[in-house]
Structure formats: C-alpha cells, structure tokens
PDB file of C-alpha atoms in Angstrom:
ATOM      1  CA  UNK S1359      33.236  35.879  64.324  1.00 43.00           C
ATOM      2  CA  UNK S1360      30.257  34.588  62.457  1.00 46.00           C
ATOM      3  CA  UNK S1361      30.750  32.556  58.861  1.00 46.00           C
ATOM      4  CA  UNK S1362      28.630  33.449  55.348  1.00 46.00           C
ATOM      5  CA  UNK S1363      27.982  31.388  53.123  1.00 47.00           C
ATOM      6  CA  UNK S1364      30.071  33.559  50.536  1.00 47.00           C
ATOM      7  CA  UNK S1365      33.475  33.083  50.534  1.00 43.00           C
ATOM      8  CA  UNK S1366      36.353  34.998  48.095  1.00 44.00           C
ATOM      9  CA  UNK S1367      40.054  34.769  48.739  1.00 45.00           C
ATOM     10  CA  UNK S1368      40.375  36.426  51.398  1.00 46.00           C
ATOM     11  CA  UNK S1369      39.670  35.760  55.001  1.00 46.00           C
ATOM     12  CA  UNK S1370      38.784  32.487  54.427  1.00 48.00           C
ATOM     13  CA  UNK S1371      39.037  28.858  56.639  1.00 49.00           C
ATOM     14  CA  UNK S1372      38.409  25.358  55.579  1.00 53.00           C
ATOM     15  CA  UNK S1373      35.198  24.020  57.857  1.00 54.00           C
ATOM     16  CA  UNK S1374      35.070  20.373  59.479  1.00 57.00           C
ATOM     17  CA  UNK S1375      33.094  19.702  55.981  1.00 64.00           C
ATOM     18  CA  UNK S1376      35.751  20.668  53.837  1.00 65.00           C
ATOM     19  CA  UNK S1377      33.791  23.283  52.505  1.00 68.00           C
ATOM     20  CA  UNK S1378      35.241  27.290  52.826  1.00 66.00           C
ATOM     21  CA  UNK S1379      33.727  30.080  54.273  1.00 66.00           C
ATOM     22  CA  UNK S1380      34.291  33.676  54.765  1.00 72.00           C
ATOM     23  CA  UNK S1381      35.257  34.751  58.392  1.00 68.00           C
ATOM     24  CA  UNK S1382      33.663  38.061  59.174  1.00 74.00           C
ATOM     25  CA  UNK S1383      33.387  40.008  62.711  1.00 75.00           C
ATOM     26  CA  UNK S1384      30.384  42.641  63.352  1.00 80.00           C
ATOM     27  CA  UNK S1385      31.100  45.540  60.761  1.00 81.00           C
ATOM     28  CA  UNK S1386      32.605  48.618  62.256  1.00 80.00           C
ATOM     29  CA  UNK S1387      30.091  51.032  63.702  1.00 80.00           C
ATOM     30  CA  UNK S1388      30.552  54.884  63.605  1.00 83.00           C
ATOM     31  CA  UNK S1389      28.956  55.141  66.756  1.00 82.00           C
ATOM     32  CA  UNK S1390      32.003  53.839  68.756  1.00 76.00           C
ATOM     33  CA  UNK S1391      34.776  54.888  66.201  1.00 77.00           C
ATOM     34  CA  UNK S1392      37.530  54.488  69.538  1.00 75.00           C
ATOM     35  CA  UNK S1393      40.088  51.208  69.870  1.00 79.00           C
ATOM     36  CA  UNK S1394      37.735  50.098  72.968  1.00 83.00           C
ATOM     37  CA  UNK S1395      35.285  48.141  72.030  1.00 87.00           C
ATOM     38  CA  UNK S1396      32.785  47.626  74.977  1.00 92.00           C
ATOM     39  CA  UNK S1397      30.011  49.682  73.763  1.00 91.00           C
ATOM     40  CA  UNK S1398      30.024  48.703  70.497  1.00 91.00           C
ATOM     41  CA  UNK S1399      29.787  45.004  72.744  1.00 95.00           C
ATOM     42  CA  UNK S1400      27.043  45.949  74.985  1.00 96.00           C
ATOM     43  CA  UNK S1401      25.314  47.563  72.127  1.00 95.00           C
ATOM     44  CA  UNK S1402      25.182  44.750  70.103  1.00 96.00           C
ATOM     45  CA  UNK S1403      24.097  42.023  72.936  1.00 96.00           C
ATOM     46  CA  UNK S1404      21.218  44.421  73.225  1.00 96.00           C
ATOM     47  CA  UNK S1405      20.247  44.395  69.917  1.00 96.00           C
ATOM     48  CA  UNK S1406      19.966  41.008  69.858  1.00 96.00           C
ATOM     49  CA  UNK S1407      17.927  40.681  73.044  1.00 95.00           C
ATOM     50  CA  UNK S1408      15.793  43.509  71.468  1.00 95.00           C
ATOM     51  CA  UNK S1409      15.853  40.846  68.551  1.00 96.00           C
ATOM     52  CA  UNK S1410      14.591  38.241  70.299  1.00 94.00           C
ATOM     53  CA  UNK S1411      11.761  40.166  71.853  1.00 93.00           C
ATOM     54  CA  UNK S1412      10.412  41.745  68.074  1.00 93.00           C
ATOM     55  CA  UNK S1413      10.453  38.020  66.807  1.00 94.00           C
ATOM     56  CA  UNK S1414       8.516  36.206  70.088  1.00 92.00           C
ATOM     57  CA  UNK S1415      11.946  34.671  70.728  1.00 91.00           C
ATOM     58  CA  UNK S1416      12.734  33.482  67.004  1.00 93.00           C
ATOM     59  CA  UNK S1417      16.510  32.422  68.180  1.00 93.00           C
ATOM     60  CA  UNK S1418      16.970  31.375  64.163  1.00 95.00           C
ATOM     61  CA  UNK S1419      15.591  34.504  62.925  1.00 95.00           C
ATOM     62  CA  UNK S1420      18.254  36.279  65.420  1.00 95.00           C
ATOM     63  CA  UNK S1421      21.080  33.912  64.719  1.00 95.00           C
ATOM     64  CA  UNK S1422      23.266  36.983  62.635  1.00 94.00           C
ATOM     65  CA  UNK S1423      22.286  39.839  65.415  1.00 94.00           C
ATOM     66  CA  UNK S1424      23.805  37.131  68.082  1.00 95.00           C
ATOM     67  CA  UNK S1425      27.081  35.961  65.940  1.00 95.00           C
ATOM     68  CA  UNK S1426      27.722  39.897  65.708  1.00 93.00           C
ATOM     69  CA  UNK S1427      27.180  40.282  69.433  1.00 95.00           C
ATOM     70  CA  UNK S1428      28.967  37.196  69.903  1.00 95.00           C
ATOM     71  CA  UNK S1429      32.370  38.283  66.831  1.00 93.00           C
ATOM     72  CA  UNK S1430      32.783  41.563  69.214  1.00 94.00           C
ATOM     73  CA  UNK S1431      31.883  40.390  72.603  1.00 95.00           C
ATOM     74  CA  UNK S1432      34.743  38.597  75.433  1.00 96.00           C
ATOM     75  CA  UNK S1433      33.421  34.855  75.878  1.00 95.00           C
ATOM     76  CA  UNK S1434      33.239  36.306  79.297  1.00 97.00           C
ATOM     77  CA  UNK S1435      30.829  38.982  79.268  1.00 97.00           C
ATOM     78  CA  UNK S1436      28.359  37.047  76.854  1.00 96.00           C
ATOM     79  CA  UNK S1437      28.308  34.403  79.417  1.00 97.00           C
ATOM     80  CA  UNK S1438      27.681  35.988  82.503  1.00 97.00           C
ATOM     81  CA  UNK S1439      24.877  38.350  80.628  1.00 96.00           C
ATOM     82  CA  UNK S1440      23.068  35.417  79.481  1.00 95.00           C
ATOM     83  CA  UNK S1441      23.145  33.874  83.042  1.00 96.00           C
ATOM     84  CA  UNK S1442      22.194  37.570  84.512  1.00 96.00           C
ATOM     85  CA  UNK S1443      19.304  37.474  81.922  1.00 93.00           C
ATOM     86  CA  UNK S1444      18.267  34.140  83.022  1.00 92.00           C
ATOM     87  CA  UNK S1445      17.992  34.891  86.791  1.00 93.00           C
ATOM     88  CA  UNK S1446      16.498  38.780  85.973  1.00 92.00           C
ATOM     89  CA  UNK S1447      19.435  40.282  86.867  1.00 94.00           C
ATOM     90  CA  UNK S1448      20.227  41.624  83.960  1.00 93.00           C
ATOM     91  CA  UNK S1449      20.853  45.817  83.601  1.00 93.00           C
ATOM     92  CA  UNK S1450      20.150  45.385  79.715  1.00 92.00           C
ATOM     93  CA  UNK S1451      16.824  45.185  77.779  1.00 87.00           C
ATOM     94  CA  UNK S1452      14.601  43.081  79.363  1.00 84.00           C
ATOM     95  CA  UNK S1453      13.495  40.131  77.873  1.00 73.00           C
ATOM     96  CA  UNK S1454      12.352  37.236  79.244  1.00 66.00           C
ATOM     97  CA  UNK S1455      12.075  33.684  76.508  1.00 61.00           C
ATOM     98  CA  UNK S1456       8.056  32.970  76.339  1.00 54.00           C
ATOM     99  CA  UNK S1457       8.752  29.328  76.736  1.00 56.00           C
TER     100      UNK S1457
END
C-alpha cells in the first residue's frame, strides 16, 4: 500500500505524526481482471524499473510507480528481484543504477 496526502473517511490510518492519510493499493488493472495477482505484480515491478531507466535513475521521481509495485507485490518477490537486479540476474527489464 502506498499513502496520499488526501485523506476522506474512508480507508484511513493515523501516521506516527498524528496526522491521517488515505491507504490506497495499485488501482485495479483490466489487463489482469483474474483473483491472481502475479502479473499484475511482475507488471508493475517492471514499470518501475522501466521508470527508473526514463528518469536516469530518479528513485523520487519513481517513488508512486514503486509503492504500486510494492501495494501488489509479496515482500518476497520484491526482495529477491531487487537482489537478482543487483547481481544481473534479473529476467525483467534491464536496468542497471548509473551510480
């Protein structure tokens, strides 16, 4: 889930600053309209690896691609794909950081 700086009555949670915000998960995609949600996961971590390479490696400028990837994505997967990206290994779009 990713937090906007909107926030109504609904779906909301009190932050460590005592200040609300909205809770919101990547918006449903017709592409992958089925309960299972791994493509619509892959898809997403590529678009914000794709992300990173159209901005030079902006990670601030990607920071909402990345909390979508990140509100549909296992904990799991996201981890080991950023590891496989960091030794090459990854079967994704290939991007590697320019610093």
């Amino acid at each position: 889930f990713f937090l906007s700086e909107k926030s109504t009555s609904k779906n909301m949670s009190e932050g460590a600053s005592g200040l609300v915000k909205m809770i919101k998960t990547s918006p449903s995609d017709k592409r992958f309209p089925s309960q299972n949600q791994a493509n619509h996961c892959w898809n997403r971590y590529n678009e914000w690896v794709m992300c990173l390479k159209g901005t030079a490696g902006d990670a601030d400028a990607c920071k909402g691609v990345r909390q979508m990837a990140l509100s549909i994505c296992p904990e799991d997967w996201s981890n080991k794909w950023d590891e496989e990206r960091e030794e090459g290994s990854f079967a994704g779009v290939e991007f590697t950081d320019p610093e």
